[in-house]
mmCIF file of C-alpha atoms and ligand atoms in Angstrom:
data_model
loop_
_atom_site.group_PDB
_atom_site.id
_atom_site.type_symbol
_atom_site.label_atom_id
_atom_site.label_comp_id
_atom_site.label_asym_id
_atom_site.label_seq_id
_atom_site.Cartn_x
_atom_site.Cartn_y
_atom_site.Cartn_z
ATOM 1 C CA MET A 284 -13.415 18.949 -15.925
ATOM 2 C CA ASN A 285 -14.032 17.074 -12.705
ATOM 3 C CA ASN A 286 -15.918 14.105 -14.014
ATOM 4 C CA LYS A 287 -14.177 11.183 -15.563
ATOM 5 C CA ASP A 288 -15.550 9.682 -18.727
ATOM 6 C CA GLU A 289 -14.221 6.293 -17.745
ATOM 7 C CA PHE A 290 -16.914 5.998 -15.083
ATOM 8 C CA GLY A 291 -19.681 6.947 -17.474
ATOM 9 C CA GLU A 292 -20.811 9.878 -15.410
ATOM 10 C CA ILE A 293 -20.961 12.273 -18.336
ATOM 11 C CA ASP A 294 -24.270 11.960 -20.165
ATOM 12 C CA GLU A 295 -25.592 9.615 -17.523
ATOM 13 C CA TYR A 296 -29.016 11.111 -18.191
ATOM 14 C CA ASN A 297 -29.671 11.739 -21.861
ATOM 15 C CA ASP A 298 -32.424 11.599 -24.462
ATOM 16 C CA ARG A 299 -32.135 7.829 -24.570
ATOM 17 C CA THR A 300 -32.464 7.278 -20.801
ATOM 18 C CA ARG A 301 -35.263 9.835 -20.654
ATOM 19 C CA LYS A 302 -37.103 7.984 -23.423
ATOM 20 C CA ILE A 303 -36.513 4.555 -21.828
ATOM 21 C CA GLY A 304 -37.711 5.933 -18.504
ATOM 22 C CA HIS A 305 -40.807 7.494 -19.929
ATOM 23 C CA GLU A 306 -41.704 4.431 -21.989
ATOM 24 C CA SER A 307 -41.185 2.090 -19.025
ATOM 25 C CA TYR A 308 -43.242 4.400 -16.880
ATOM 26 C CA LYS A 309 -46.072 4.537 -19.436
ATOM 27 C CA SER A 310 -46.059 0.794 -20.063
ATOM 28 C CA LEU A 311 -46.059 0.040 -16.345
ATOM 29 C CA GLN A 312 -48.786 2.589 -15.632
ATOM 30 C CA PRO A 313 -51.598 0.000 -15.251
ATOM 31 C CA THR A 314 -49.368 -1.943 -12.847
ATOM 32 C CA PHE A 315 -48.659 1.163 -10.771
ATOM 33 C CA ILE A 316 -52.397 1.863 -10.564
ATOM 34 C CA LYS A 317 -52.993 -1.749 -9.525
ATOM 35 C CA ILE A 318 -50.313 -1.507 -6.816
ATOM 36 C CA GLU A 319 -51.807 1.729 -5.477
ATOM 37 C CA GLU A 320 -55.303 0.242 -5.470
ATOM 38 C CA THR A 321 -54.150 -2.912 -3.692
ATOM 39 C CA GLN A 322 -52.332 -0.860 -1.073
ATOM 40 C CA THR A 323 -55.321 1.411 -0.516
ATOM 41 C CA GLN A 324 -57.628 -1.585 -0.242
ATOM 42 C CA MET A 325 -55.311 -3.227 2.299
ATOM 43 C CA ILE A 326 -55.354 -0.099 4.416
ATOM 44 C CA LEU A 327 -59.150 0.087 4.184
ATOM 45 C CA ASP A 328 -59.404 -3.582 5.137
ATOM 46 C CA GLY A 329 -57.160 -2.981 8.110
ATOM 47 C CA LYS A 330 -54.620 -5.412 6.734
ATOM 48 C CA THR A 331 -51.597 -3.210 7.154
ATOM 49 C CA GLN A 332 -50.157 -3.550 10.592
ATOM 50 C CA LYS A 333 -47.207 -1.879 12.127
ATOM 51 C CA LEU A 334 -43.921 -3.658 12.041
ATOM 52 C CA GLY A 335 -43.427 -5.782 15.107
ATOM 53 C CA GLU A 336 -47.147 -6.326 15.578
ATOM 54 C CA SER A 337 -47.583 -8.208 12.403
ATOM 55 C CA THR A 338 -46.811 -11.716 11.303
ATOM 56 C CA GLU A 339 -45.407 -10.013 8.228
ATOM 57 C CA SER A 340 -42.327 -9.206 10.262
ATOM 58 C CA THR A 341 -41.443 -12.876 9.863
ATOM 59 C CA ILE A 342 -40.607 -12.004 6.264
ATOM 60 C CA VAL A 343 -37.873 -9.709 7.593
ATOM 61 C CA GLU A 344 -36.483 -12.520 9.746
ATOM 62 C CA GLU A 345 -36.614 -14.864 6.806
ATOM 63 C CA PHE A 346 -34.584 -12.530 4.590
ATOM 64 C CA TRP A 347 -32.219 -11.781 7.488
ATOM 65 C CA GLU A 348 -31.560 -15.491 8.082
ATOM 66 C CA TYR A 349 -31.100 -15.998 4.371
ATOM 67 C CA TYR A 350 -28.382 -13.351 4.082
ATOM 68 C CA LEU A 351 -26.643 -14.509 7.281
ATOM 69 C CA GLN A 352 -25.480 -17.638 5.474
ATOM 70 C CA PHE A 353 -23.255 -15.514 3.199
ATOM 71 C CA SER A 354 -19.954 -13.727 3.778
ATOM 72 C CA PRO A 355 -17.479 -11.657 1.754
ATOM 73 C CA SER A 356 -15.793 -14.902 0.680
ATOM 74 C CA ASN A 357 -19.109 -16.638 -0.007
ATOM 75 C CA LEU A 358 -21.324 -14.142 -1.776
ATOM 76 C CA PRO A 359 -24.885 -14.890 -2.797
ATOM 77 C CA ASN A 360 -25.135 -16.143 -6.316
ATOM 78 C CA PHE A 361 -26.788 -14.230 -9.103
ATOM 79 C CA ALA A 362 -29.272 -17.101 -9.377
ATOM 80 C CA SER A 363 -29.574 -18.256 -5.782
ATOM 81 C CA TYR A 364 -32.851 -17.820 -3.911
ATOM 82 C CA TYR A 365 -34.449 -17.282 -7.217
ATOM 83 C CA GLY A 366 -34.920 -20.986 -7.775
ATOM 84 C CA ASN A 367 -37.498 -20.795 -5.056
ATOM 85 C CA GLU A 368 -40.983 -20.465 -6.492
ATOM 86 C CA SER A 369 -42.179 -18.047 -3.872
ATOM 87 C CA ALA A 370 -39.153 -15.721 -4.120
ATOM 88 C CA GLU A 371 -41.046 -13.062 -6.041
ATOM 89 C CA LEU A 372 -43.979 -13.098 -3.671
ATOM 90 C CA LYS A 373 -41.638 -12.750 -0.695
ATOM 91 C CA MET A 374 -39.828 -9.848 -2.315
ATOM 92 C CA THR A 375 -43.141 -8.150 -3.019
ATOM 93 C CA ILE A 376 -44.141 -8.485 0.632
ATOM 94 C CA LEU A 377 -40.746 -7.202 1.809
ATOM 95 C CA ILE A 378 -41.061 -4.202 -0.520
ATOM 96 C CA ARG A 379 -44.511 -3.390 0.795
ATOM 97 C CA VAL A 380 -43.472 -3.701 4.443
ATOM 98 C CA PHE A 381 -40.511 -1.442 3.750
ATOM 99 C CA GLN A 382 -42.654 1.050 1.857
ATOM 100 C CA ASP A 383 -45.117 1.255 4.760
ATOM 101 C CA PHE A 384 -42.172 1.859 7.055
ATOM 102 C CA CYS A 385 -40.836 4.662 4.834
ATOM 103 C CA LEU A 386 -44.213 6.343 4.594
ATOM 104 C CA GLU A 387 -44.707 6.204 8.329
ATOM 105 C CA ARG A 388 -41.242 7.557 9.105
ATOM 106 C CA VAL A 389 -40.616 9.980 6.288
ATOM 107 C CA TYR A 390 -43.902 11.582 5.433
ATOM 108 C CA PRO A 391 -45.994 11.755 8.568
ATOM 109 C CA PRO A 392 -48.799 14.303 8.061
ATOM 110 C CA SER A 393 -47.274 16.572 10.674
ATOM 111 C CA PHE A 394 -43.999 16.906 8.777
ATOM 112 C CA PRO A 395 -44.390 16.681 5.025
ATOM 113 C CA VAL A 396 -40.775 17.540 4.198
ATOM 114 C CA PRO A 397 -38.626 14.700 2.860
ATOM 115 C CA ILE A 398 -36.015 15.085 5.553
ATOM 116 C CA ILE A 399 -35.324 12.900 8.518
ATOM 117 C CA GLN A 400 -34.422 15.258 11.314
ATOM 118 C CA LYS A 401 -33.118 14.114 14.621
ATOM 119 C CA ALA A 402 -32.037 16.506 17.298
ATOM 120 C CA PHE A 403 -29.246 15.595 19.643
ATOM 121 C CA LYS A 404 -27.449 17.602 22.295
ATOM 122 C CA ASN A 405 -28.823 20.930 21.122
ATOM 123 C CA SER A 406 -32.387 20.133 21.760
ATOM 124 C CA LYS A 407 -34.033 20.788 25.097
ATOM 125 C CA ASN A 408 -36.193 17.713 24.773
ATOM 126 C CA ASN A 409 -33.375 15.431 23.900
ATOM 127 C CA SER A 410 -30.315 16.537 25.726
ATOM 128 C CA SER A 411 -28.703 13.467 27.167
ATOM 129 C CA HIS A 412 -27.959 11.033 24.385
ATOM 130 C CA ALA A 413 -24.780 11.129 22.405
ATOM 131 C CA ALA A 414 -24.837 9.461 19.027
ATOM 132 C CA LYS A 415 -22.429 7.717 16.740
ATOM 133 C CA PHE A 416 -23.065 8.115 13.014
ATOM 134 C CA PHE A 417 -21.955 6.011 10.094
ATOM 135 C CA PHE A 418 -22.289 7.302 6.549
ATOM 136 C CA VAL A 419 -22.060 4.990 3.550
ATOM 137 C CA GLY A 420 -21.892 6.216 -0.071
ATOM 138 C CA ASP A 421 -22.933 4.424 -3.256
ATOM 139 C CA THR A 422 -22.925 0.637 -2.887
ATOM 140 C CA HIS A 423 -24.202 -0.171 -6.425
ATOM 141 C CA GLY A 424 -24.718 -3.871 -5.807
ATOM 142 C CA SER A 425 -21.190 -4.386 -4.495
ATOM 143 C CA MET A 426 -22.179 -7.168 -2.097
ATOM 144 C CA ILE A 427 -18.596 -7.866 -1.094
ATOM 145 C CA ASP A 428 -18.685 -4.489 0.688
ATOM 146 C CA THR A 429 -22.244 -4.683 2.012
ATOM 147 C CA MET A 430 -21.431 -8.139 3.425
ATOM 148 C CA ARG A 431 -18.615 -6.568 5.469
ATOM 149 C CA LEU A 432 -20.513 -3.436 6.480
ATOM 150 C CA VAL A 433 -23.742 -4.921 7.810
ATOM 151 C CA PRO A 434 -22.248 -7.347 10.393
ATOM 152 C CA PHE A 435 -19.874 -4.573 11.510
ATOM 153 C CA PHE A 436 -22.803 -2.180 11.988
ATOM 154 C CA VAL A 437 -24.787 -4.808 13.899
ATOM 155 C CA LYS A 438 -21.923 -5.022 16.408
ATOM 156 C CA GLU A 439 -21.807 -1.228 16.643
ATOM 157 C CA ILE A 440 -25.556 -1.079 17.321
ATOM 158 C CA GLU A 441 -25.103 -3.640 20.106
ATOM 159 C CA LYS A 442 -22.210 -1.626 21.596
ATOM 160 C CA GLY A 443 -24.426 1.462 21.518
ATOM 161 C CA ILE A 444 -27.165 -0.325 23.446
ATOM 162 C CA LEU A 445 -24.679 -1.536 26.085
ATOM 163 C CA ASN A 446 -23.075 1.890 26.501
ATOM 164 C CA ASP A 447 -26.210 4.016 26.169
ATOM 165 C CA TYR A 448 -25.557 5.961 23.002
ATOM 166 C CA LYS A 449 -27.512 6.023 19.755
ATOM 167 C CA VAL A 450 -26.167 4.548 16.535
ATOM 168 C CA LYS A 451 -27.369 6.003 13.230
ATOM 169 C CA ILE A 452 -26.324 4.470 9.928
ATOM 170 C CA VAL A 453 -27.150 6.328 6.715
ATOM 171 C CA PHE A 454 -26.797 4.714 3.291
ATOM 172 C CA ILE A 455 -26.686 7.668 0.912
ATOM 173 C CA GLY A 456 -28.413 6.172 -2.156
ATOM 174 C CA ASP A 457 -27.461 4.226 -5.307
ATOM 175 C CA PHE A 458 -27.939 0.679 -4.036
ATOM 176 C CA ILE A 459 -28.597 -0.780 -7.477
ATOM 177 C CA ASP A 460 -27.297 -0.918 -11.087
ATOM 178 C CA ARG A 461 -23.804 -1.536 -12.457
ATOM 179 C CA ASN A 462 -23.397 -4.902 -10.706
ATOM 180 C CA ASP A 463 -25.024 -8.334 -11.102
ATOM 181 C CA LEU A 464 -25.730 -8.639 -7.398
ATOM 182 C CA ASP A 465 -27.722 -5.423 -7.118
ATOM 183 C CA ILE A 466 -31.061 -7.141 -6.453
ATOM 184 C CA HIS A 467 -29.434 -8.890 -3.492
ATOM 185 C CA ASN A 468 -27.898 -5.618 -2.353
ATOM 186 C CA ILE A 469 -31.173 -3.714 -2.144
ATOM 187 C CA LEU A 470 -32.976 -6.664 -0.531
ATOM 188 C CA TYR A 471 -30.261 -7.033 2.095
ATOM 189 C CA LEU A 472 -30.207 -3.301 2.873
ATOM 190 C CA MET A 473 -34.007 -3.126 3.120
ATOM 191 C CA THR A 474 -33.921 -6.111 5.472
ATOM 192 C CA PHE A 475 -31.197 -4.486 7.566
ATOM 193 C CA ASN A 476 -33.233 -1.287 7.769
ATOM 194 C CA LEU A 477 -36.406 -3.129 8.813
ATOM 195 C CA ARG A 478 -34.590 -5.236 11.371
ATOM 196 C CA TYR A 479 -33.004 -2.164 12.973
ATOM 197 C CA PRO A 480 -35.638 0.489 12.228
ATOM 198 C CA ASN A 481 -34.257 3.035 14.708
ATOM 199 C CA ASN A 482 -30.681 2.745 13.535
ATOM 200 C CA VAL A 483 -30.690 2.461 9.770
ATOM 201 C CA LEU A 484 -31.803 4.871 7.063
ATOM 202 C CA LEU A 485 -31.766 4.446 3.289
ATOM 203 C CA LEU A 486 -31.787 7.676 1.284
ATOM 204 C CA ARG A 487 -32.787 7.875 -2.371
ATOM 205 C CA GLY A 488 -30.048 8.104 -5.009
ATOM 206 C CA ASN A 489 -30.399 9.101 -8.654
ATOM 207 C CA HIS A 490 -30.340 5.411 -9.606
ATOM 208 C CA GLU A 491 -33.473 4.779 -7.545
ATOM 209 C CA GLU A 492 -35.606 6.063 -10.404
ATOM 210 C CA ILE A 493 -37.160 4.337 -13.399
ATOM 211 C CA SER A 494 -35.230 6.077 -16.218
ATOM 212 C CA VAL A 495 -31.872 5.310 -14.686
ATOM 213 C CA CYS A 496 -32.455 1.818 -13.334
ATOM 214 C CA ALA A 497 -34.334 0.717 -16.473
ATOM 215 C CA HIS A 498 -31.199 1.635 -18.415
ATOM 216 C CA TYR A 499 -28.250 0.688 -16.188
ATOM 217 C CA GLY A 500 -29.026 -2.955 -15.402
ATOM 218 C CA PHE A 501 -31.390 -3.334 -12.464
ATOM 219 C CA GLY A 502 -34.670 -3.028 -14.392
ATOM 220 C CA LYS A 503 -33.711 -5.538 -17.053
ATOM 221 C CA LYS A 504 -32.531 -8.034 -14.438
ATOM 222 C CA VAL A 505 -35.726 -7.759 -12.413
ATOM 223 C CA VAL A 506 -37.942 -8.071 -15.508
ATOM 224 C CA ASP A 507 -35.941 -10.944 -17.055
ATOM 225 C CA ARG A 508 -35.679 -12.975 -13.853
ATOM 226 C CA PHE A 509 -39.017 -12.069 -12.344
ATOM 227 C CA SER A 510 -41.653 -9.777 -13.784
ATOM 228 C CA GLN A 511 -42.699 -6.292 -14.766
ATOM 229 C CA MET A 512 -44.916 -6.354 -11.699
ATOM 230 C CA LEU A 513 -41.912 -6.718 -9.400
ATOM 231 C CA PHE A 514 -40.025 -3.970 -11.229
ATOM 232 C CA ALA A 515 -43.049 -1.701 -10.828
ATOM 233 C CA SER A 516 -43.163 -2.522 -7.101
ATOM 234 C CA PHE A 517 -39.511 -1.514 -6.718
ATOM 235 C CA CYS A 518 -39.986 1.742 -8.663
ATOM 236 C CA ASN A 519 -43.094 2.533 -6.671
ATOM 237 C CA LEU A 520 -41.092 2.048 -3.476
ATOM 238 C CA PHE A 521 -38.168 4.189 -4.659
ATOM 239 C CA LYS A 522 -40.388 7.265 -4.892
ATOM 240 C CA ASP A 523 -41.016 7.024 -1.140
ATOM 241 C CA LEU A 524 -37.368 6.957 -0.062
ATOM 242 C CA PRO A 525 -36.353 10.170 1.728
ATOM 243 C CA LEU A 526 -34.021 12.624 0.003
ATOM 244 C CA MET A 527 -32.138 14.024 2.963
ATOM 245 C CA ALA A 528 -31.176 13.415 6.553
ATOM 246 C CA ILE A 529 -30.146 16.249 8.844
ATOM 247 C CA TYR A 530 -28.610 15.815 12.288
ATOM 248 C CA HIS A 531 -28.283 18.681 14.743
ATOM 249 C CA CYS A 532 -25.230 18.266 16.934
ATOM 250 C CA GLN A 533 -23.682 20.556 19.488
ATOM 251 C CA GLN A 534 -21.007 21.924 17.143
ATOM 252 C CA GLY A 535 -23.281 22.240 14.113
ATOM 253 C CA SER A 536 -25.662 20.429 11.772
ATOM 254 C CA VAL A 537 -24.723 17.642 9.421
ATOM 255 C CA LEU A 538 -26.616 17.002 6.202
ATOM 256 C CA CYS A 539 -26.642 13.822 4.121
ATOM 257 C CA LEU A 540 -27.931 13.764 0.551
ATOM 258 C CA HIS A 541 -26.984 11.824 -2.554
ATOM 259 C CA GLY A 542 -25.988 14.460 -5.134
ATOM 260 C CA GLY A 543 -25.558 18.069 -4.127
ATOM 261 C CA ILE A 544 -27.097 21.236 -2.827
ATOM 262 C CA PRO A 545 -30.037 22.530 -4.875
ATOM 263 C CA ILE A 546 -30.208 25.963 -6.501
ATOM 264 C CA TYR A 547 -33.450 27.693 -7.440
ATOM 265 C CA VAL A 548 -32.931 29.200 -10.899
ATOM 266 C CA ASP A 549 -35.356 31.675 -12.458
ATOM 267 C CA GLU A 550 -35.555 30.395 -16.016
ATOM 268 C CA GLU A 551 -36.357 33.807 -17.517
ATOM 269 C CA THR A 552 -33.708 35.936 -15.861
ATOM 270 C CA GLY A 553 -31.134 33.236 -15.104
ATOM 271 C CA LYS A 554 -30.903 34.648 -11.584
ATOM 272 C CA TYR A 555 -30.632 32.185 -8.767
ATOM 273 C CA LYS A 556 -31.516 31.982 -5.134
ATOM 274 C CA ILE A 557 -30.748 29.609 -2.330
ATOM 275 C CA LEU A 558 -33.677 27.993 -0.585
ATOM 276 C CA ASN A 559 -34.455 27.061 2.944
ATOM 277 C CA ILE A 560 -34.611 23.276 2.645
ATOM 278 C CA THR A 561 -37.000 22.817 5.533
ATOM 279 C CA THR A 562 -39.728 25.106 4.184
ATOM 280 C CA TYR A 563 -39.576 24.421 0.442
ATOM 281 C CA GLN A 564 -42.674 22.629 -0.897
ATOM 282 C CA TYR A 565 -41.197 19.495 -2.431
ATOM 283 C CA ASP A 566 -42.989 17.517 -5.104
ATOM 284 C CA ASN A 567 -40.596 14.596 -5.169
ATOM 285 C CA ARG A 568 -42.797 11.538 -4.859
ATOM 286 C CA HIS A 569 -42.982 10.535 -8.489
ATOM 287 C CA VAL A 570 -41.860 7.394 -10.213
ATOM 288 C CA TRP A 571 -40.506 9.243 -13.226
ATOM 289 C CA LEU A 572 -37.780 11.845 -12.745
ATOM 290 C CA ASP A 573 -39.186 14.494 -15.088
ATOM 291 C CA ASP A 574 -42.343 14.691 -12.972
ATOM 292 C CA MET A 575 -40.355 15.695 -9.894
ATOM 293 C CA ASP A 576 -39.712 19.309 -8.911
ATOM 294 C CA LYS A 577 -36.350 20.757 -9.979
ATOM 295 C CA ILE A 578 -35.043 21.051 -6.421
ATOM 296 C CA SER A 579 -35.536 17.351 -5.690
ATOM 297 C CA GLN A 580 -33.961 16.443 -9.033
ATOM 298 C CA GLN A 581 -30.890 18.464 -8.126
ATOM 299 C CA ILE A 582 -30.583 16.940 -4.662
ATOM 300 C CA LEU A 583 -30.231 13.606 -6.452
ATOM 301 C CA TRP A 584 -28.022 14.775 -9.342
ATOM 302 C CA ASN A 585 -25.859 17.826 -8.559
ATOM 303 C CA ASP A 586 -22.070 17.800 -8.164
ATOM 304 C CA PRO A 587 -19.490 20.263 -6.845
ATOM 305 C CA ILE A 588 -17.079 21.992 -9.216
ATOM 306 C CA ILE A 589 -13.706 20.499 -8.358
ATOM 307 C CA ASN A 590 -10.872 23.058 -7.989
ATOM 308 C CA TYR A 591 -13.360 25.886 -8.248
ATOM 309 C CA ASP A 592 -11.922 29.188 -9.444
ATOM 310 C CA PRO A 593 -14.299 32.038 -8.468
ATOM 311 C CA GLU A 594 -12.426 34.550 -10.648
ATOM 312 C CA ASN A 595 -12.950 32.686 -13.883
ATOM 313 C CA MET A 596 -16.030 30.550 -13.378
ATOM 314 C CA PRO A 597 -19.746 31.229 -12.976
ATOM 315 C CA PRO A 598 -21.252 30.303 -9.587
ATOM 316 C CA PHE A 599 -22.810 27.171 -11.134
ATOM 317 C CA PHE A 600 -23.411 25.648 -14.555
ATOM 318 C CA THR A 601 -25.388 22.891 -16.247
ATOM 319 C CA SER A 602 -24.076 19.438 -15.363
ATOM 320 C CA LYS A 603 -22.464 17.284 -18.014
ATOM 321 C CA ARG A 604 -24.400 14.370 -16.554
ATOM 322 C CA GLY A 605 -27.442 15.697 -18.406
ATOM 323 C CA MET A 606 -29.405 16.567 -15.269
ATOM 324 C CA GLY A 607 -28.831 19.171 -12.557
ATOM 325 C CA TYR A 608 -25.909 21.538 -11.980
ATOM 326 C CA TRP A 609 -22.294 21.720 -10.951
ATOM 327 C CA PHE A 610 -21.941 24.339 -8.234
ATOM 328 C CA GLY A 611 -19.082 26.410 -6.850
ATOM 329 C CA GLU A 612 -18.067 27.594 -3.429
ATOM 330 C CA GLU A 613 -20.108 30.843 -3.126
ATOM 331 C CA VAL A 614 -23.328 28.960 -3.796
ATOM 332 C CA PHE A 615 -22.290 26.267 -1.369
ATOM 333 C CA ASP A 616 -21.412 28.811 1.343
ATOM 334 C CA GLU A 617 -24.701 30.622 0.904
ATOM 335 C CA PHE A 618 -26.583 27.335 1.201
ATOM 336 C CA CYS A 619 -24.756 26.351 4.382
ATOM 337 C CA GLU A 620 -25.281 29.758 5.927
ATOM 338 C CA LYS A 621 -28.961 29.957 5.075
ATOM 339 C CA ASN A 622 -29.656 26.416 6.269
ATOM 340 C CA LYS A 623 -27.187 26.455 9.163
ATOM 341 C CA ILE A 624 -25.295 23.424 7.911
ATOM 342 C CA SER A 625 -21.685 22.738 8.931
ATOM 343 C CA LEU A 626 -20.890 19.570 6.996
ATOM 344 C CA ILE A 627 -22.404 17.698 4.071
ATOM 345 C CA PHE A 628 -21.793 14.018 3.331
ATOM 346 C CA ARG A 629 -22.835 12.715 -0.078
ATOM 347 C CA GLY A 630 -22.136 9.952 -2.607
ATOM 348 C CA HIS A 631 -22.829 10.077 -6.345
ATOM 349 C CA GLN A 632 -19.280 10.562 -7.641
ATOM 350 C CA VAL A 633 -16.634 7.908 -8.063
ATOM 351 C CA PHE A 634 -13.188 8.587 -6.664
ATOM 352 C CA LEU A 635 -10.587 5.832 -6.789
ATOM 353 C CA ASP A 636 -9.569 6.695 -3.251
ATOM 354 C CA GLY A 637 -13.187 6.387 -2.052
ATOM 355 C CA ILE A 638 -13.272 9.903 -0.614
ATOM 356 C CA HIS A 639 -12.982 13.489 -1.783
ATOM 357 C CA LYS A 640 -13.270 16.702 0.235
ATOM 358 C CA GLU A 641 -14.234 19.966 -1.434
ATOM 359 C CA PHE A 642 -14.995 23.535 -0.338
ATOM 360 C CA ARG A 643 -12.633 23.827 2.603
ATOM 361 C CA GLN A 644 -13.298 20.174 3.515
ATOM 362 C CA ARG A 645 -16.971 20.730 4.253
ATOM 363 C CA PHE A 646 -18.476 18.902 1.267
ATOM 364 C CA ILE A 647 -17.406 15.286 1.540
ATOM 365 C CA THR A 648 -17.950 12.665 -1.145
ATOM 366 C CA ILE A 649 -17.858 9.085 0.012
ATOM 367 C CA PHE A 650 -17.864 6.072 -2.311
ATOM 368 C CA SER A 651 -18.543 2.610 -0.880
ATOM 369 C CA ALA A 652 -18.426 0.127 -3.771
ATOM 370 C CA SER A 653 -15.101 -1.591 -4.411
ATOM 371 C CA ASP A 654 -16.531 -3.844 -7.111
ATOM 372 C CA TYR A 655 -17.409 -1.108 -9.588
ATOM 373 C CA ALA A 656 -16.712 -0.684 -13.304
ATOM 374 C CA LYS A 657 -13.725 -3.081 -13.091
ATOM 375 C CA LYS A 658 -11.659 -0.402 -11.329
ATOM 376 C CA LYS A 659 -9.700 -0.863 -8.145
ATOM 377 C CA ILE A 660 -11.609 1.420 -5.819
ATOM 378 C CA LYS A 661 -10.776 1.903 -2.174
ATOM 379 C CA ALA A 662 -14.351 1.758 -0.897
ATOM 380 C CA ARG A 663 -14.822 3.703 2.314
ATOM 381 C CA PHE A 664 -17.320 4.829 4.923
ATOM 382 C CA ILE A 665 -17.441 7.491 7.632
ATOM 383 C CA GLU A 666 -17.699 7.211 11.413
ATOM 384 C CA MET A 667 -18.624 10.398 13.290
ATOM 385 C CA ASN A 668 -19.440 11.169 16.908
ATOM 386 C CA SER A 669 -22.173 13.697 17.698
ATOM 387 C CA ASP A 670 -19.950 15.579 20.137
ATOM 388 C CA ASP A 671 -16.946 15.861 17.815
ATOM 389 C CA ILE A 672 -18.272 16.142 14.265
ATOM 390 C CA PHE A 673 -15.176 17.636 12.635
ATOM 391 C CA ASN A 674 -12.952 14.767 13.741
ATOM 392 C CA TYR A 675 -14.787 12.049 11.880
ATOM 393 C CA LYS A 676 -12.939 8.869 10.915
ATOM 394 C CA VAL A 677 -12.670 7.534 7.382
ATOM 395 C CA HIS A 678 -12.562 3.734 7.235
ATOM 396 C CA VAL A 679 -11.647 1.402 4.377
ATOM 397 C CA ILE A 680 -14.369 -1.252 4.034
ATOM 398 C CA GLN A 681 -11.919 -3.958 3.039
ATOM 399 C CA ASP A 682 -10.041 -3.490 6.326
ATOM 400 C CA LEU A 683 -13.075 -4.558 8.343
ATOM 401 C CA PRO A 684 -12.719 -8.005 9.886
HETATM 402 MN MN1 MN B 870 -25.459 8.707 -8.132
#
């Protein structure tokens, strides 16, 4: 129906990927335990320091300087940096610094919901600052696009500082797989996030999970070039990426998530209900997808039904991807009403035009990788002002200077 076989979205999760994921997870289990123990020991020893106070922040500068030498016409090489003997160690440190940052920001004990919430004009405590948002969909290792986006965003952040407004940039998951340069892509985005910790946010996509990335390229590349240990470190980090970002603006709230809205389905009766996303007890922080709660799985995997016909279709049905659901407009409306959401921006689906609007233009898919599956894709991103959320701009990445 809506999905196109040519992009391999149908059966993306199947018995084979599930088996690969589970086997990788089992075989890496001792490594995961070792990583956890090392991290716990470091905390006990007082070795983890906050970013900015630590000499470890030099690792961020080092990666930043490294990526500054490249441009869209001079991309990093599949093999470059990796000739350096200490590359793996540096990556491991960068991963750990980024993981500490995620844990501190996303799961503080006072707010154990995997949502980044920032209030703007609505809030009494935070009434003065306007904000400019940028939303980026799947990048999937397409460095030619990331190399254009990051310098552009840096300039926007600087403009925001000069003119006293906030700049928030959300990358809506799927940084890896399907492209040879995906290791570079995730390293560059992590570095960008750490260098501008108040401006940048990386959300988890369905590819940031062991079953998917062990099967679609990233895992094999990391293990072949480096080690199982490094692959385990990446997977252990992915579980700590937030699932959603919600921004309260004067005209309404805007939600970002990778896949789609979740539906709670009673397996015995088949009846469904729509949840309040801020009070649901998530159990999402697992390396392997099948261990996660069904709501978190769906946030990463669901899709809208394109050209939904309420007369002749059920409100939702099992996704042909092999995980999650496709949902129609009633379910979507109920979700938005219950959670007081006006607009949703998400990635996850490939459209040649780089954008697709569904459900009276309120559910917006954005795709940000032009170098994907050998197709000519018009990769795009969104620019939105906090005081005028319905008049967001849609940019073509290639048109950036
Ligand atoms: Mn996806």
